[in-house]
Amino acid sequence: MTEQTLGVWRVHRHRVVRSTNDIAKSLSPWEAVTAEIQDAGRGRYGRAFSSGEGGLWLSAVVPMPGGAAQWTGFALVVGHAVLEWLRALPLPDARLRWPNDLMVRDRKIAGLLLEQSSPDRCTVGIGMNITNAPWDDDPELSATATRLADEIFPAPGLDETLAAVLDAIARAHERMSGAPLGGLLD
């Protein structure tokens, strides 16, 4: 494992883990964990999430002052912040599919999994396809998944994507701290 600082984040980098969200449960706010491979990545309802080499597998811990009730809708605010970055790449066909998928047209490029790890903090998990090929693990995904490398040239690299997504999570947290649903209702 190696560590680095990116903005407000202390990032723990691993080669292979079972799940970055599981590791993040023991971290403090403004710490994150990433892995080159997750061998037991999961999505909502415990569904398997293909997370081979070449994708971004990230879990970031943020404080939740006031508890979960004051943070209702945070997943939407995070998804919107990441969507803004995708559209600026430019991926104008990027969209957010409620409640936790980032899409390019009709294909999934990323998924979010938020878990409350304690009463005062939340783990924001995100898996994003960059150069990985999730359809190698499950051929049925070839009809429903995409990756940055197939959507934009040149695709941003893993480090650039990591920094952008962590920045988006921090922006979403700042927005949510200032207004219900981070001002998105306006």
mmCIF file with all atom_site columns, C-alpha atoms in Angstrom, residues 42-134:
data_model
loop_
_atom_site.group_PDB
_atom_site.id
_atom_site.type_symbol
_atom_site.label_atom_id
_atom_site.label_alt_id
_atom_site.label_comp_id
_atom_site.label_asym_id
_atom_site.label_entity_id
_atom_site.label_seq_id
_atom_site.pdbx_PDB_ins_code
_atom_site.Cartn_x
_atom_site.Cartn_y
_atom_site.Cartn_z
_atom_site.occupancy
_atom_site.B_iso_or_equiv
_atom_site.pdbx_formal_charge
_atom_site.auth_seq_id
_atom_site.auth_comp_id
_atom_site.auth_asym_id
_atom_site.auth_atom_id
_atom_site.pdbx_PDB_model_num
ATOM 1  C CA . ARG A 1 42  ? -20.381 -4.806 -4.914  1.00 0.00 ? 42  ARG A CA 1
ATOM 2  C CA . GLY A 1 43  ? -23.193 -2.535 -5.905  1.00 0.00 ? 43  GLY A CA 1
ATOM 3  C CA . ARG A 1 44  ? -26.605 -1.932 -4.416  1.00 0.00 ? 44  ARG A CA 1
ATOM 4  C CA . TYR A 1 45  ? -28.321 -4.888 -2.757  1.00 0.00 ? 45  TYR A CA 1
ATOM 5  C CA . GLY A 1 46  ? -24.974 -6.725 -2.662  1.00 0.00 ? 46  GLY A CA 1
ATOM 6  C CA . ARG A 1 47  ? -24.914 -7.243 -6.439  1.00 0.00 ? 47  ARG A CA 1
ATOM 7  C CA . ALA A 1 48  ? -21.518 -8.192 -7.846  1.00 0.00 ? 48  ALA A CA 1
ATOM 8  C CA . PHE A 1 49  ? -19.658 -5.316 -9.498  1.00 0.00 ? 49  PHE A CA 1
ATOM 9  C CA . SER A 1 50  ? -16.999 -6.179 -12.078 1.00 0.00 ? 50  SER A CA 1
ATOM 10 C CA . SER A 1 51  ? -13.879 -4.285 -11.026 1.00 0.00 ? 51  SER A CA 1
ATOM 11 C CA . GLY A 1 52  ? -10.848 -5.392 -12.995 1.00 0.00 ? 52  GLY A CA 1
ATOM 12 C CA . GLU A 1 53  ? -7.626  -3.572 -13.673 1.00 0.00 ? 53  GLU A CA 1
ATOM 13 C CA . GLY A 1 54  ? -7.987  -0.334 -15.594 1.00 0.00 ? 54  GLY A CA 1
ATOM 14 C CA . GLY A 1 55  ? -11.000 1.071  -13.758 1.00 0.00 ? 55  GLY A CA 1
ATOM 15 C CA . LEU A 1 56  ? -11.363 3.461  -10.859 1.00 0.00 ? 56  LEU A CA 1
ATOM 16 C CA . TRP A 1 57  ? -12.384 1.627  -7.676  1.00 0.00 ? 57  TRP A CA 1
ATOM 17 C CA . LEU A 1 58  ? -12.642 4.268  -4.991  1.00 0.00 ? 58  LEU A CA 1
ATOM 18 C CA . SER A 1 59  ? -14.218 4.768  -1.585  1.00 0.00 ? 59  SER A CA 1
ATOM 19 C CA . ALA A 1 60  ? -14.025 8.163  0.101   1.00 0.00 ? 60  ALA A CA 1
ATOM 20 C CA . VAL A 1 61  ? -15.132 8.969  3.645   1.00 0.00 ? 61  VAL A CA 1
ATOM 21 C CA . VAL A 1 62  ? -16.867 12.286 4.330   1.00 0.00 ? 62  VAL A CA 1
ATOM 22 C CA . PRO A 1 63  ? -18.199 13.747 7.568   1.00 0.00 ? 63  PRO A CA 1
ATOM 23 C CA . MET A 1 64  ? -21.979 13.974 8.016   1.00 0.00 ? 64  MET A CA 1
ATOM 24 C CA . PRO A 1 65  ? -22.534 16.674 10.628  1.00 0.00 ? 65  PRO A CA 1
ATOM 25 C CA . GLY A 1 66  ? -26.020 16.397 12.045  1.00 0.00 ? 66  GLY A CA 1
ATOM 26 C CA . GLY A 1 67  ? -26.440 12.754 11.015  1.00 0.00 ? 67  GLY A CA 1
ATOM 27 C CA . ALA A 1 68  ? -27.961 10.976 8.049   1.00 0.00 ? 68  ALA A CA 1
ATOM 28 C CA . ALA A 1 69  ? -31.336 12.756 8.165   1.00 0.00 ? 69  ALA A CA 1
ATOM 29 C CA . GLN A 1 70  ? -29.657 16.028 7.196   1.00 0.00 ? 70  GLN A CA 1
ATOM 30 C CA . TRP A 1 71  ? -27.870 14.341 4.292   1.00 0.00 ? 71  TRP A CA 1
ATOM 31 C CA . THR A 1 72  ? -30.869 12.859 2.481   1.00 0.00 ? 72  THR A CA 1
ATOM 32 C CA . GLY A 1 73  ? -30.182 13.032 -1.233  1.00 0.00 ? 73  GLY A CA 1
ATOM 33 C CA . PHE A 1 74  ? -26.396 13.176 -0.923  1.00 0.00 ? 74  PHE A CA 1
ATOM 34 C CA . ALA A 1 75  ? -26.017 10.361 -3.482  1.00 0.00 ? 75  ALA A CA 1
ATOM 35 C CA . LEU A 1 76  ? -27.827 12.531 -6.033  1.00 0.00 ? 76  LEU A CA 1
ATOM 36 C CA . VAL A 1 77  ? -25.592 15.514 -5.261  1.00 0.00 ? 77  VAL A CA 1
ATOM 37 C CA . VAL A 1 78  ? -22.445 13.374 -5.623  1.00 0.00 ? 78  VAL A CA 1
ATOM 38 C CA . GLY A 1 79  ? -23.752 11.850 -8.855  1.00 0.00 ? 79  GLY A CA 1
ATOM 39 C CA . HIS A 1 80  ? -24.480 15.304 -10.235 1.00 0.00 ? 80  HIS A CA 1
ATOM 40 C CA . ALA A 1 81  ? -20.990 16.572 -9.341  1.00 0.00 ? 81  ALA A CA 1
ATOM 41 C CA . VAL A 1 82  ? -19.359 13.613 -11.132 1.00 0.00 ? 82  VAL A CA 1
ATOM 42 C CA . LEU A 1 83  ? -21.760 14.131 -14.057 1.00 0.00 ? 83  LEU A CA 1
ATOM 43 C CA . GLU A 1 84  ? -20.568 17.741 -14.381 1.00 0.00 ? 84  GLU A CA 1
ATOM 44 C CA . TRP A 1 85  ? -16.994 16.466 -14.750 1.00 0.00 ? 85  TRP A CA 1
ATOM 45 C CA . LEU A 1 86  ? -18.009 13.858 -17.350 1.00 0.00 ? 86  LEU A CA 1
ATOM 46 C CA . ARG A 1 87  ? -19.852 16.467 -19.413 1.00 0.00 ? 87  ARG A CA 1
ATOM 47 C CA . ALA A 1 88  ? -16.832 18.777 -19.279 1.00 0.00 ? 88  ALA A CA 1
ATOM 48 C CA . LEU A 1 89  ? -14.552 16.071 -20.787 1.00 0.00 ? 89  LEU A CA 1
ATOM 49 C CA . PRO A 1 90  ? -16.697 16.500 -23.052 1.00 0.00 ? 90  PRO A CA 1
ATOM 50 C CA . LEU A 1 91  ? -19.222 13.681 -22.827 1.00 0.00 ? 91  LEU A CA 1
ATOM 51 C CA . PRO A 1 92  ? -22.410 15.616 -23.613 1.00 0.00 ? 92  PRO A CA 1
ATOM 52 C CA . ASP A 1 93  ? -24.486 12.406 -23.670 1.00 0.00 ? 93  ASP A CA 1
ATOM 53 C CA . ALA A 1 94  ? -23.563 11.602 -20.054 1.00 0.00 ? 94  ALA A CA 1
ATOM 54 C CA . ARG A 1 95  ? -26.498 11.464 -17.653 1.00 0.00 ? 95  ARG A CA 1
ATOM 55 C CA . LEU A 1 96  ? -27.451 10.358 -14.185 1.00 0.00 ? 96  LEU A CA 1
ATOM 56 C CA . ARG A 1 97  ? -29.853 7.435  -13.881 1.00 0.00 ? 97  ARG A CA 1
ATOM 57 C CA . TRP A 1 98  ? -31.547 7.431  -10.519 1.00 0.00 ? 98  TRP A CA 1
ATOM 58 C CA . PRO A 1 99  ? -30.576 6.346  -7.997  1.00 0.00 ? 99  PRO A CA 1
ATOM 59 C CA . ASN A 1 100 ? -26.897 5.568  -8.505  1.00 0.00 ? 100 ASN A CA 1
ATOM 60 C CA . ASP A 1 101 ? -25.739 5.043  -12.090 1.00 0.00 ? 101 ASP A CA 1
ATOM 61 C CA . LEU A 1 102 ? -23.798 7.336  -14.394 1.00 0.00 ? 102 LEU A CA 1
ATOM 62 C CA . MET A 1 103 ? -24.606 6.602  -17.997 1.00 0.00 ? 103 MET A CA 1
ATOM 63 C CA . VAL A 1 104 ? -23.399 7.588  -21.452 1.00 0.00 ? 104 VAL A CA 1
ATOM 64 C CA . ARG A 1 105 ? -26.469 7.296  -23.617 1.00 0.00 ? 105 ARG A CA 1
ATOM 65 C CA . ASP A 1 106 ? -27.929 3.891  -22.630 1.00 0.00 ? 106 ASP A CA 1
ATOM 66 C CA . ARG A 1 107 ? -24.718 2.343  -21.244 1.00 0.00 ? 107 ARG A CA 1
ATOM 67 C CA . LYS A 1 108 ? -23.416 2.423  -17.678 1.00 0.00 ? 108 LYS A CA 1
ATOM 68 C CA . ILE A 1 109 ? -19.998 3.984  -17.193 1.00 0.00 ? 109 ILE A CA 1
ATOM 69 C CA . ALA A 1 110 ? -19.995 4.271  -13.393 1.00 0.00 ? 110 ALA A CA 1
ATOM 70 C CA . GLY A 1 111 ? -21.926 3.327  -10.299 1.00 0.00 ? 111 GLY A CA 1
ATOM 71 C CA . LEU A 1 112 ? -22.196 4.855  -6.842  1.00 0.00 ? 112 LEU A CA 1
ATOM 72 C CA . LEU A 1 113 ? -22.652 3.045  -3.538  1.00 0.00 ? 113 LEU A CA 1
ATOM 73 C CA . LEU A 1 114 ? -23.030 5.205  -0.432  1.00 0.00 ? 114 LEU A CA 1
ATOM 74 C CA . GLU A 1 115 ? -22.927 3.538  2.962   1.00 0.00 ? 115 GLU A CA 1
ATOM 75 C CA . GLN A 1 116 ? -23.173 5.110  6.383   1.00 0.00 ? 116 GLN A CA 1
ATOM 76 C CA . SER A 1 117 ? -20.150 3.754  8.236   1.00 0.00 ? 117 SER A CA 1
ATOM 77 C CA . SER A 1 118 ? -20.990 5.500  11.530  1.00 0.00 ? 118 SER A CA 1
ATOM 78 C CA . PRO A 1 119 ? -23.594 8.034  12.696  1.00 0.00 ? 119 PRO A CA 1
ATOM 79 C CA . ASP A 1 120 ? -21.366 10.952 11.725  1.00 0.00 ? 120 ASP A CA 1
ATOM 80 C CA . ARG A 1 121 ? -19.737 9.804  8.471   1.00 0.00 ? 121 ARG A CA 1
ATOM 81 C CA . CYS A 1 122 ? -20.540 8.351  5.074   1.00 0.00 ? 122 CYS A CA 1
ATOM 82 C CA . THR A 1 123 ? -18.514 6.242  2.658   1.00 0.00 ? 123 THR A CA 1
ATOM 83 C CA . VAL A 1 124 ? -18.926 7.258  -0.972  1.00 0.00 ? 124 VAL A CA 1
ATOM 84 C CA . GLY A 1 125 ? -18.006 4.314  -3.169  1.00 0.00 ? 125 GLY A CA 1
ATOM 85 C CA . ILE A 1 126 ? -17.645 4.769  -6.908  1.00 0.00 ? 126 ILE A CA 1
ATOM 86 C CA . GLY A 1 127 ? -16.606 2.395  -9.628  1.00 0.00 ? 127 GLY A CA 1
ATOM 87 C CA . MET A 1 128 ? -15.865 3.881  -13.039 1.00 0.00 ? 128 MET A CA 1
ATOM 88 C CA . ASN A 1 129 ? -14.865 2.074  -16.215 1.00 0.00 ? 129 ASN A CA 1
ATOM 89 C CA . ILE A 1 130 ? -11.808 3.729  -17.790 1.00 0.00 ? 130 ILE A CA 1
ATOM 90 C CA . THR A 1 131 ? -9.822  1.178  -19.817 1.00 0.00 ? 131 THR A CA 1
ATOM 91 C CA . ASN A 1 132 ? -11.047 -2.000 -18.123 1.00 0.00 ? 132 ASN A CA 1
ATOM 92 C CA . ALA A 1 133 ? -13.388 -4.365 -19.954 1.00 0.00 ? 133 ALA A CA 1
ATOM 93 C CA . PRO A 1 134 ? -16.178 -5.475 -17.605 1.00 0.00 ? 134 PRO A CA 1
#
